[in-house]
Structure formats: structure tokens, C-alpha cells
PDB file of C-alpha atoms in Angstrom:
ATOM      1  CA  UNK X 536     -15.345 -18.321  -6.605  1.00  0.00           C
ATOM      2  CA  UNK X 537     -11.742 -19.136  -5.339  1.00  0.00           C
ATOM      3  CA  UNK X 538     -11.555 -21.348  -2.997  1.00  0.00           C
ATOM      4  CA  UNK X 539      -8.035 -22.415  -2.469  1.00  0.00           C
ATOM      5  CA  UNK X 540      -5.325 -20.475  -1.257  1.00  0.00           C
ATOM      6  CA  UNK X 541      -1.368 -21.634  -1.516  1.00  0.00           C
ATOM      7  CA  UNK X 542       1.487 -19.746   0.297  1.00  0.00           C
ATOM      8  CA  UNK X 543       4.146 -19.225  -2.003  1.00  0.00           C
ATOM      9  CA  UNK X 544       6.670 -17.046   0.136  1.00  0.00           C
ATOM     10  CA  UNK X 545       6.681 -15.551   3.000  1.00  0.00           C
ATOM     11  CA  UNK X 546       9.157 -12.556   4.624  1.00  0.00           C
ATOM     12  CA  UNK X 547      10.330 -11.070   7.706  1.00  0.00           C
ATOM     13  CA  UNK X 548      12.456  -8.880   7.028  1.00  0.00           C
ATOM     14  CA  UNK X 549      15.799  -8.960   9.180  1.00  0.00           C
ATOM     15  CA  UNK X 550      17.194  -5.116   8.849  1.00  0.00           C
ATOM     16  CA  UNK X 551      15.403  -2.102   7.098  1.00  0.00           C
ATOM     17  CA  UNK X 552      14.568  -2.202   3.679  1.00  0.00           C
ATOM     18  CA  UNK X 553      13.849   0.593   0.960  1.00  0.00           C
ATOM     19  CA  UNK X 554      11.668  -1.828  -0.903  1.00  0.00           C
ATOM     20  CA  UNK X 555      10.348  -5.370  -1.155  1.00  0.00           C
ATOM     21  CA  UNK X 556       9.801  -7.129  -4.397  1.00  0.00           C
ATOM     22  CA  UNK X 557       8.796 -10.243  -5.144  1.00  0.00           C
ATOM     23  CA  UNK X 558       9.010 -11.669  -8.577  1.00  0.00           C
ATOM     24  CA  UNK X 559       9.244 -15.729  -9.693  1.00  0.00           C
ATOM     25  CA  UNK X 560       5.866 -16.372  -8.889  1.00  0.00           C
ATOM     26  CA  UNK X 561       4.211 -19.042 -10.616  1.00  0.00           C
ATOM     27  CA  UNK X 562       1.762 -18.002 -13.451  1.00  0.00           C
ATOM     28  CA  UNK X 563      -0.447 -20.470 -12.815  1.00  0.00           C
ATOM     29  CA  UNK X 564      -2.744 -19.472 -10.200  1.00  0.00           C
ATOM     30  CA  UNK X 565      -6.157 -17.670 -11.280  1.00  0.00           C
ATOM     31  CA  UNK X 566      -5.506 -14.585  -8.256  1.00  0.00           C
ATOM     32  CA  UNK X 567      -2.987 -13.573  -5.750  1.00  0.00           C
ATOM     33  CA  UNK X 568      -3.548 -12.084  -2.537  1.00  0.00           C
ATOM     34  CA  UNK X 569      -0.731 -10.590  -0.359  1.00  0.00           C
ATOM     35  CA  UNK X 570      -0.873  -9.691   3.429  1.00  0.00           C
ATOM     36  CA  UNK X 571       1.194  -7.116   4.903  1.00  0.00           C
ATOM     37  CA  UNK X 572       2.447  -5.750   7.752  1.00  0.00           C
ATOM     38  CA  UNK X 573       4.819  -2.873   7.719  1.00  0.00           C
ATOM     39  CA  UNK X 574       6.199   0.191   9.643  1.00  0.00           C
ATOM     40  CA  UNK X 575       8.627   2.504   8.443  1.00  0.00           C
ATOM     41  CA  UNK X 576      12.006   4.411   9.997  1.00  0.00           C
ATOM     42  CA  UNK X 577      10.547   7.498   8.979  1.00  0.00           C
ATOM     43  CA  UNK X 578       9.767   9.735  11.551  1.00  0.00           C
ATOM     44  CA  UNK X 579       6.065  10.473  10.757  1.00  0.00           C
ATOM     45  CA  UNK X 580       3.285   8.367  12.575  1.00  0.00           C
ATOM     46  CA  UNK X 581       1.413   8.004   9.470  1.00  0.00           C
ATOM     47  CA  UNK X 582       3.461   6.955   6.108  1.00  0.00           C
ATOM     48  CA  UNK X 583       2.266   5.461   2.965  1.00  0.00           C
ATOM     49  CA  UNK X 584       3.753   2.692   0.398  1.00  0.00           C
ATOM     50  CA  UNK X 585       2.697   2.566  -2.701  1.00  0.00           C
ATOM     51  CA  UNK X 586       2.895  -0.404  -5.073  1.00  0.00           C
ATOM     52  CA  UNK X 587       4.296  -1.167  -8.653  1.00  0.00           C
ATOM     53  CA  UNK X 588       4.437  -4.196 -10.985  1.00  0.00           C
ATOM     54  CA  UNK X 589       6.694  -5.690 -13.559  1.00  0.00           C
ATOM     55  CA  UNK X 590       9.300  -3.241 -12.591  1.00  0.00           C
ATOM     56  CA  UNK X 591       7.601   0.010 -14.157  1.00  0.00           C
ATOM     57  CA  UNK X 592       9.074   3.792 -12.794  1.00  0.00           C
ATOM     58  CA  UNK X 593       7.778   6.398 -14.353  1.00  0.00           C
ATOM     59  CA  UNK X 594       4.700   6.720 -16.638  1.00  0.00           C
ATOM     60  CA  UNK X 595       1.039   6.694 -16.073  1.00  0.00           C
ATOM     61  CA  UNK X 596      -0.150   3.020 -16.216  1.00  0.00           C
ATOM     62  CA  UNK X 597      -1.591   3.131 -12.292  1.00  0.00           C
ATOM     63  CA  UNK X 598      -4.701   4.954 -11.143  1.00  0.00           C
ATOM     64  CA  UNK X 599      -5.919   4.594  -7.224  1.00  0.00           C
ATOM     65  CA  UNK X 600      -9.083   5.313  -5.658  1.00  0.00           C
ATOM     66  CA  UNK X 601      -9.735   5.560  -2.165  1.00  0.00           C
ATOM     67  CA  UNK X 602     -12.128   5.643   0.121  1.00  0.00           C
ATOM     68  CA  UNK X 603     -10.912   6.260   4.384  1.00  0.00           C
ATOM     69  CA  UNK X 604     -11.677   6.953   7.853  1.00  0.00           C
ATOM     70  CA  UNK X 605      -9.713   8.628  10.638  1.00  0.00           C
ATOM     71  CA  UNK X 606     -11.916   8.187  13.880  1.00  0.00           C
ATOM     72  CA  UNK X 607     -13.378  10.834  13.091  1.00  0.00           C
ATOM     73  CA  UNK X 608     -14.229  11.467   9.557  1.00  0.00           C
ATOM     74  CA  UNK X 609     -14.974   9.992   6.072  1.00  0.00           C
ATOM     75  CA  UNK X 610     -13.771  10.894   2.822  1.00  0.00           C
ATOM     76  CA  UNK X 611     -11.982   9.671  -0.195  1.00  0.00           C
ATOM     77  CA  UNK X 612      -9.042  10.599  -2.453  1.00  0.00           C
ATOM     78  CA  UNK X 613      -7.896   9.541  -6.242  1.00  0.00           C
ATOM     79  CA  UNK X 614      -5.060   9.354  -8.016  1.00  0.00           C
ATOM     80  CA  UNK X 615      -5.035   8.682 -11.774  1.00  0.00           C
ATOM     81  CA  UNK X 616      -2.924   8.450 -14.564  1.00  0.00           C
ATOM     82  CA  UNK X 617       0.269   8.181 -12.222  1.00  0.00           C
ATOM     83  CA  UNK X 618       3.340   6.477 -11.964  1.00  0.00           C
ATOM     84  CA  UNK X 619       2.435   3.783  -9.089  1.00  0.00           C
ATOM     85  CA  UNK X 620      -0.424   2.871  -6.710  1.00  0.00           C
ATOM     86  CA  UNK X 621      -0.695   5.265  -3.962  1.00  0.00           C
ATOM     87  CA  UNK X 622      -1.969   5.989  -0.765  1.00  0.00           C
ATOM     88  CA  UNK X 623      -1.061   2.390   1.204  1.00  0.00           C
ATOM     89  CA  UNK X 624      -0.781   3.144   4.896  1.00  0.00           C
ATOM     90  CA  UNK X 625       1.291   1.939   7.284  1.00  0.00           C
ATOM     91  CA  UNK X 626       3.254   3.497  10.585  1.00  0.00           C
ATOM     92  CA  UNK X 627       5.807   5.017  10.972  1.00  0.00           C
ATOM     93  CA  UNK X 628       8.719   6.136  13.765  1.00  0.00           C
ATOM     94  CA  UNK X 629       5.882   8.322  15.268  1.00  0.00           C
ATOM     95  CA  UNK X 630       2.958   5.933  15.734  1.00  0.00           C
ATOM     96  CA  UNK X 631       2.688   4.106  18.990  1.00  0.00           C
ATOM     97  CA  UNK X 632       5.669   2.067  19.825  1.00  0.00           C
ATOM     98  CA  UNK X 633       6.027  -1.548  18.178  1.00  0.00           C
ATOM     99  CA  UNK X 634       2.348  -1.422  16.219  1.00  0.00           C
ATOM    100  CA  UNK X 635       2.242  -2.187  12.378  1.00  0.00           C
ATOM    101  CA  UNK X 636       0.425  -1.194   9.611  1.00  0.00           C
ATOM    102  CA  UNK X 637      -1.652  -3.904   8.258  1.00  0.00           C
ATOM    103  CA  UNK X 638      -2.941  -4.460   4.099  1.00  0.00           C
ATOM    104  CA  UNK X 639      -3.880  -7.411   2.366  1.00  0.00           C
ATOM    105  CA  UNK X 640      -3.968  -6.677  -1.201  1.00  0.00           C
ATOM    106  CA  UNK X 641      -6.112  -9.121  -3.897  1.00  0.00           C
ATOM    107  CA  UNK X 642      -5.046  -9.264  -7.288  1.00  0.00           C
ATOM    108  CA  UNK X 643      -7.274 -11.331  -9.492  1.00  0.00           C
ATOM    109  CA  UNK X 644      -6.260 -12.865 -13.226  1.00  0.00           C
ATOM    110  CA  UNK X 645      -2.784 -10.974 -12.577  1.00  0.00           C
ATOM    111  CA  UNK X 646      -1.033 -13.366 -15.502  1.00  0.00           C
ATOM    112  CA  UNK X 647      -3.921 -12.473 -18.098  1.00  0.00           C
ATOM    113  CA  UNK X 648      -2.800 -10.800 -21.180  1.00  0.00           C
ATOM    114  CA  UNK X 649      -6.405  -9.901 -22.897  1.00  0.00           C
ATOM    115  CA  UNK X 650      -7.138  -7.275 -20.227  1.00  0.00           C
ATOM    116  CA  UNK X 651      -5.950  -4.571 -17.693  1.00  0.00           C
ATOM    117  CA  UNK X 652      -5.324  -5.536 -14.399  1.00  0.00           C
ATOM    118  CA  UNK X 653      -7.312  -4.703 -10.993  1.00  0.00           C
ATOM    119  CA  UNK X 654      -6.839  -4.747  -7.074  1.00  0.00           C
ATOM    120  CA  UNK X 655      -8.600  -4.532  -4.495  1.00  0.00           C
ATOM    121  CA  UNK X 656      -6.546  -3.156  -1.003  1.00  0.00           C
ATOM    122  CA  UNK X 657      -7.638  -2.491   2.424  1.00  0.00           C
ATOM    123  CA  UNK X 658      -5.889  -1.483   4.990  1.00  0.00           C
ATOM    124  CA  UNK X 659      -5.376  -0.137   8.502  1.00  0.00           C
ATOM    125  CA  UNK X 660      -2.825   1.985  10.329  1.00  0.00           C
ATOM    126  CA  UNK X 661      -2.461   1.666  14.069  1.00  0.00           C
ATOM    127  CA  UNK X 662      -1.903   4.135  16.275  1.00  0.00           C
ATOM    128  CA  UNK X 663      -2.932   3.846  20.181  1.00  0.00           C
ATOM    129  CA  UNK X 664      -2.163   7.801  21.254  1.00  0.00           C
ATOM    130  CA  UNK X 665      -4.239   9.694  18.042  1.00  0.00           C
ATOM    131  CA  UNK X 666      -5.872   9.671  14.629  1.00  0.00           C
ATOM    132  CA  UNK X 667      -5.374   6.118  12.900  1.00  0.00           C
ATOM    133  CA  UNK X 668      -6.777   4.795   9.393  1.00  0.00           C
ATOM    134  CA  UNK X 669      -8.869   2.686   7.752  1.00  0.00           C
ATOM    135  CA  UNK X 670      -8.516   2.614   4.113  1.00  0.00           C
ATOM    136  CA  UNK X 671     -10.339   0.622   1.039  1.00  0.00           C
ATOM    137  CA  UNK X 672      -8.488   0.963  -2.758  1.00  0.00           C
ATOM    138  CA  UNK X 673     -10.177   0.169  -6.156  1.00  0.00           C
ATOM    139  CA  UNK X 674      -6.725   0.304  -7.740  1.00  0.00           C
ATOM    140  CA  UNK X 675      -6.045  -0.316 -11.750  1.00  0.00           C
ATOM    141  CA  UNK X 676      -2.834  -1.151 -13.652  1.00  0.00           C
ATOM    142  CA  UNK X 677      -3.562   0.041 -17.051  1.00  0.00           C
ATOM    143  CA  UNK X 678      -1.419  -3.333 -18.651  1.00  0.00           C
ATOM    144  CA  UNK X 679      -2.465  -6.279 -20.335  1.00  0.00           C
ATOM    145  CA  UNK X 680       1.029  -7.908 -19.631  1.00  0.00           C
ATOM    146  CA  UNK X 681       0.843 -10.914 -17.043  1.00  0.00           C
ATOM    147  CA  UNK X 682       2.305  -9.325 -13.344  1.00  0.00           C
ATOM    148  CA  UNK X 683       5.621 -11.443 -13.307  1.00  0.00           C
ATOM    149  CA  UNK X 684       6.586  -9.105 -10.444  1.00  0.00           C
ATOM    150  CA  UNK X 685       5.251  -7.073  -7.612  1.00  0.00           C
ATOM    151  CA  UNK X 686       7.326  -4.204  -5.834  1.00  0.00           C
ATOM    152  CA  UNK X 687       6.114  -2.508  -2.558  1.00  0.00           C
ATOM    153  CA  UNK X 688       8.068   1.002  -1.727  1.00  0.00           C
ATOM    154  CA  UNK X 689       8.175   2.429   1.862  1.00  0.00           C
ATOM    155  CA  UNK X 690       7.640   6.489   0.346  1.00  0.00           C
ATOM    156  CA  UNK X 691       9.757   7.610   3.201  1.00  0.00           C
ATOM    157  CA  UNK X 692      12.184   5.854   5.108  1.00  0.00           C
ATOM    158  CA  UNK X 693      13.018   2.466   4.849  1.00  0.00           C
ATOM    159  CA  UNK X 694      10.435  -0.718   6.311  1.00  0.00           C
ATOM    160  CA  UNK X 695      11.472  -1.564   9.237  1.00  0.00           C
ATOM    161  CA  UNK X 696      12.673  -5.059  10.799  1.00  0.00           C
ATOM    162  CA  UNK X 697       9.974  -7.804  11.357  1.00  0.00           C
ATOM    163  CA  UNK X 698       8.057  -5.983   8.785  1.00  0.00           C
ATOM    164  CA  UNK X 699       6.300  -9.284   7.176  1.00  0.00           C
ATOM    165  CA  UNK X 700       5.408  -9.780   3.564  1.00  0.00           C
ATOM    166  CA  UNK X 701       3.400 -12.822   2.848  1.00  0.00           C
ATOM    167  CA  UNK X 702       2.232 -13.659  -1.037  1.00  0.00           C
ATOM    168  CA  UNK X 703      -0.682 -16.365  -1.554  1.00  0.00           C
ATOM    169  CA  UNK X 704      -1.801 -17.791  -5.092  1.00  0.00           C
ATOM    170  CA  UNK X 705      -5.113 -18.368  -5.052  1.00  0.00           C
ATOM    171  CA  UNK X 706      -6.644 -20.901  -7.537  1.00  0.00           C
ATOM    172  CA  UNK X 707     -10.514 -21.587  -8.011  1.00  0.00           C
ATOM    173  CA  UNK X 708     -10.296 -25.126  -8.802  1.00  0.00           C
TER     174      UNK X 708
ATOM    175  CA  UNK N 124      27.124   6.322   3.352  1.00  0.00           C
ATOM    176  CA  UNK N 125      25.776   3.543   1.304  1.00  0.00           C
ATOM    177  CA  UNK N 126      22.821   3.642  -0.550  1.00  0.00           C
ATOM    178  CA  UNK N 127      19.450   1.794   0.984  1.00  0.00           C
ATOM    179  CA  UNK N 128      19.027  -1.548  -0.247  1.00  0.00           C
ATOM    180  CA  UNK N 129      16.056  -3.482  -1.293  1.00  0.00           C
ATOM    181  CA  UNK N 130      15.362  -6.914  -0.737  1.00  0.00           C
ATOM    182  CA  UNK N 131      14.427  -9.367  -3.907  1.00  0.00           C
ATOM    183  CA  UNK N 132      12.426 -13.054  -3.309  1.00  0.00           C
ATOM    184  CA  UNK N 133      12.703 -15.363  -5.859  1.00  0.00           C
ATOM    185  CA  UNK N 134       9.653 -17.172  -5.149  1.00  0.00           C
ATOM    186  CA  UNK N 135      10.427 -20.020  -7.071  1.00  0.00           C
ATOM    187  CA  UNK N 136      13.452 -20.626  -5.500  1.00  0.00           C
ATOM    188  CA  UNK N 137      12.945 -18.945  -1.943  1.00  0.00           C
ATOM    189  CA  UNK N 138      16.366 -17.266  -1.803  1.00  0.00           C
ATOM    190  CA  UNK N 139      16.050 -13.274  -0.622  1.00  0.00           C
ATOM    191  CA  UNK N 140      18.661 -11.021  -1.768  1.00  0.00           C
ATOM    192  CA  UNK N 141      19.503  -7.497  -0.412  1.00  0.00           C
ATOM    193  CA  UNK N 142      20.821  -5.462  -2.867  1.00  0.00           C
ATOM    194  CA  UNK N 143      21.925  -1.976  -2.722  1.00  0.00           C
ATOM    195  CA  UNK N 144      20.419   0.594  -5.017  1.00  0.00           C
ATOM    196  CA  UNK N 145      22.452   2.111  -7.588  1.00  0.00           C
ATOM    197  CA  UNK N 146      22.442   5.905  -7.752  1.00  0.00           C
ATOM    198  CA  UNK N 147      20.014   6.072 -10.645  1.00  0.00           C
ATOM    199  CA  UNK N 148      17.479   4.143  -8.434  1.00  0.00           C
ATOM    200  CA  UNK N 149      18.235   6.055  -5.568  1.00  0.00           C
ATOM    201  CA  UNK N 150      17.341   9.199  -7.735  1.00  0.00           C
ATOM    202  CA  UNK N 151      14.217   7.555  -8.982  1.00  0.00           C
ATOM    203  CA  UNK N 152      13.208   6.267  -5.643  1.00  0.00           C
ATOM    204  CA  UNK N 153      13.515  10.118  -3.946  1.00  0.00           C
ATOM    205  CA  UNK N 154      11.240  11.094  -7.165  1.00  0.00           C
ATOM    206  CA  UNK N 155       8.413   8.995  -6.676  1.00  0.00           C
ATOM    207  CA  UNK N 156       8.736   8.846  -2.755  1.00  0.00           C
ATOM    208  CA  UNK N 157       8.395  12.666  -3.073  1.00  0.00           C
ATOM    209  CA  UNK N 158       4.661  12.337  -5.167  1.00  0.00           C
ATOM    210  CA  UNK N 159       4.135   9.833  -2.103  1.00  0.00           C
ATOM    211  CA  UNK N 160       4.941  12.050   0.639  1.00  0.00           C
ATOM    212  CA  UNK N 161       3.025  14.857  -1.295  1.00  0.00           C
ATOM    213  CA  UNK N 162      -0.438  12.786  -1.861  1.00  0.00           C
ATOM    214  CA  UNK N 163       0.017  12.352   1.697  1.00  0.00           C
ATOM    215  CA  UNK N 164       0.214  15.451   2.902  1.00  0.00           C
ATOM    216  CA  UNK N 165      -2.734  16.921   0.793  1.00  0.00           C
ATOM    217  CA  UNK N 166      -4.643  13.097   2.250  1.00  0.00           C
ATOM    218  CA  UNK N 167      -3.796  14.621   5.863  1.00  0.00           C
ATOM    219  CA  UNK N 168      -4.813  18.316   4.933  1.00  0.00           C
ATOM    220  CA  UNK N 169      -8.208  17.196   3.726  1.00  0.00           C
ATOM    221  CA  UNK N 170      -9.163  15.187   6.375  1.00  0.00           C
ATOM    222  CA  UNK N 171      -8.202  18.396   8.821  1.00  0.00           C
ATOM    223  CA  UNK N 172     -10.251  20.180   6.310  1.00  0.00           C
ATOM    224  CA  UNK N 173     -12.991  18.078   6.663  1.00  0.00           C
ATOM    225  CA  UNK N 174     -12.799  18.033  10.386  1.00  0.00           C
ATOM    226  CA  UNK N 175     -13.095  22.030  10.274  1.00  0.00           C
ATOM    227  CA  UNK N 176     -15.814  22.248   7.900  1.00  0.00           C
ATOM    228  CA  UNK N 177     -18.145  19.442   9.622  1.00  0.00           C
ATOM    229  CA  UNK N 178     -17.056  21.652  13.397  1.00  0.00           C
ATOM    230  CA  UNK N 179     -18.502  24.513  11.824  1.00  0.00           C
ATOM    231  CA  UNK N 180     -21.322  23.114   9.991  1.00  0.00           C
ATOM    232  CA  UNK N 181     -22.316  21.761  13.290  1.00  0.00           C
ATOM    233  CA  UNK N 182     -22.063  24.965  15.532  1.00  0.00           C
ATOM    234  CA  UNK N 183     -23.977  26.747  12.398  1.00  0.00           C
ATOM    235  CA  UNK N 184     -26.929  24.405  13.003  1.00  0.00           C
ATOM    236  CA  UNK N 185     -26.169  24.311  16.752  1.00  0.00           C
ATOM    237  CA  UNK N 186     -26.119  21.078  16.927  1.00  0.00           C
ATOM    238  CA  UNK N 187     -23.746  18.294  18.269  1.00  0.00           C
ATOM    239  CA  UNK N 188     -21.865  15.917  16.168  1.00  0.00           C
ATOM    240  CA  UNK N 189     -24.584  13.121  18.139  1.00  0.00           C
ATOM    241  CA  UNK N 190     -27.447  14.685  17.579  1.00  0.00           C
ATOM    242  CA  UNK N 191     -26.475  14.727  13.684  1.00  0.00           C
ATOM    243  CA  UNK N 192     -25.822  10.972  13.781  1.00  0.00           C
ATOM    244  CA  UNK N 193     -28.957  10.556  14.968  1.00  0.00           C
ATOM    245  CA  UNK N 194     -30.573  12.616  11.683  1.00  0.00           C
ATOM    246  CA  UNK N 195     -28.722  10.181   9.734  1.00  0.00           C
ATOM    247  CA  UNK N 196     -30.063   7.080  11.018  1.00  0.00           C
TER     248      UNK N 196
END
């Protein structure tokens, strides 16, 4: 069981960004967890980011499984064999003024080479005026390279200013 | 117009850069932002889909979205 956690960088972003990605991070923690909050420029209330490591576009390395709520109903959506983990949530333009999407994300043996990697991500988008979301993802990255680097994509617009970005290594000893 | 820019943290060192994406990425950014947007979309129209189906599930049984709760307790 981990039981220590270690802040290795944190971000507020100052202007609006397409993308945030962190890379540098020490191999020598057994887990990472990131916490999030983000909003995006775009004009939607409800936007997602999706996530991609070691610098990957393209291919079919990621598969995402989700389960959600709206208020108002339950169900769940998947996404295999694709080109990044999907269906993060955060707000956007048209969600209620100055609220953020939250996620904390939990990456466990991410510099192991023996097996495929897993994360656990759950989430919430805020909105005060109509429909907002909960969201839980069992997501896979079908590598056995170490993650030496962790990109997270606003997929429309651009994150917004005082969007925050904080990664924690995590070490069970 | 300039392209968007990203923003890189070198953990080990702290310092952030914003750089500015080069065509290419821009291109490959729009790509995968469009499966994004799409997933979306089709995440939104099932839940609406959902919302219709348990609406008229309930008014076939004539009974109120409560009273089911209550059947699943």
C-alpha cells in the first residue's frame, strides 16, 4: 500500500494552452498520481481532454472505459484500440462562469518495463445552471516502456488560465 | 495568426516552456481533437438517449421515476 506522496511540480497556467506535458519526472517512485483542474476556451459547457504518454500520436496503444452520471442518468462508454485516452471532462466557455473541471488521475508502476501500463481516473465537471458529470476510467496503455512523459490535450479549444496541473510520485516505502 | 502553443515542465528542473506548435502538430492535434469532439458527441447523444428511453419506459409502466427507485431498493 503507498503511503507516501511527494509533489514533484506543480502548474498554473498563466495564458491558454493547447496542451500540458510534463516529462523529467523521476523514475523512481513506485506510482504517480496527478490532480487536475481545467476549463477550456471552447465554447461548449461540457469538453473533454484526453491523455497520452511518451509522446505517442497516432496508433492504437490506449483503450478507455467508462463508467458516468449526469444528474440524471447512468451509463458507460468504451473506447479501445485508439490513439489516446478519452473521455476526460472538464468545462468549457459554456459551463457556469469561473467553475473547473476537476480529475485526479493514478498511475501505478508507470516506469515498469515487464508489463502494460494502467490508470485509474475520476472526475467531475461542474456546472451550476444544467447537466454536470461524474465520471470513473479503467484506462490501459498497451506499452511496456517506462512513462518518461505524460501529455494532457484540451480536444477543443485551448485550457484556460489558472487551469492547475499538479503531478505527485507516490512511493510505498 | 500563430499557431496555439503548449506548455512543457521539466520536472527535474522546474522550468515551463511555451512553445508554439509547428504546422504538422497543429494538423495532428485538429485530427485527434476531432475523434475527441466526436466520442463526445455520441457520450452526449447516449445519455439523451437514455434519458428518452427510461421517460418512456416509465410512462409505459405508469409509473414515476420515484416510485421506480423505490423497486430498486
Amino acid at each position: 500500500m503507498a503511503n507516501t506522496f511527494e509533489l514533484i511540480s506543480a502548474t498554473t497556467l498563466t495564458s491558454a494552452q493547447s496542451s500540458i506535458v510534463l516529462s523529467s519526472f523521476s523514475s523512481t517512485y513506485t506510482d504517480l498520481c496527478i490532480k487536475m483542474s481545467l476549463r477550456s476556451s471552447d465554447a461548449s459547457a461540457f469538453v473533454n481532454f484526453t491523455l497520452r504518454f511518451n509522446g505517442t500520436t497516432g496508433g492504437t496503444a490506449y483503450g478507455t472505459t467508462l463508467l458516468y452520471g449526469s444528474g440524471s442518468s447512468t451509463t458507460t462508454a468504451q473506447n479501445l484500440n485508439a490513439a489516446q485516452i478519452d473521455y476526460g471532462f472538464q468545462d468549457g466557455a459554456g459551463a457556469t462562469a469561473n467553475t473547473f473541471g476537476n480529475a485526479e488521475i493514478y498511475i501505478p508502476n508507470y516506469s515498469g518495463t515487464t508489463y502494460n501500463k494502467s490508470l485509474s481516473l475520476d472526475q467531475a465537471q461542474e456546472n451550476n445552471t444544467s447537466a454536470a458529470y461524474l465520471g470513473f476510467i479503467a484506462g490501459q496503455y498497451a506499452s511496456t516502456s517506462a512513462i518518461t512523459q505524460i501529455g494532457i490535450y484540451s480536444s477543443a479549444g485551448n485550457f484556460v488560465a489558472n487551469s492547475t496541473v499538479y503531478l505527485y510520485g507516490v512511493k510505498n516505502a | 495568426m500563430p499557431n496555439p502553443t503548449r506548455i512543457e515542465i521539466n520536472c527535474e528542473t522546474g522550468v515551463e516552456s511555451i512553445i508554439e506548435l509547428t504546422d504538422a502538430e497543429v494538423a495532428e492535434m485538429q485530427a485527434m481533437a476531432k475523434q475527441a469532439e466526436k466520442d463526445r458527441k455520441a457520450l452526449e447523444a447516449q445519455v439523451k438517449a437514455d434519458a428518452t428511453a427510461k421517460a418512456a419506459l416509465l410512462e409505459k409502466l405508469g409509473i414515476t421515476a420515484e416510485e421506480a427507485a423505490l423497486l430498486l431498493k
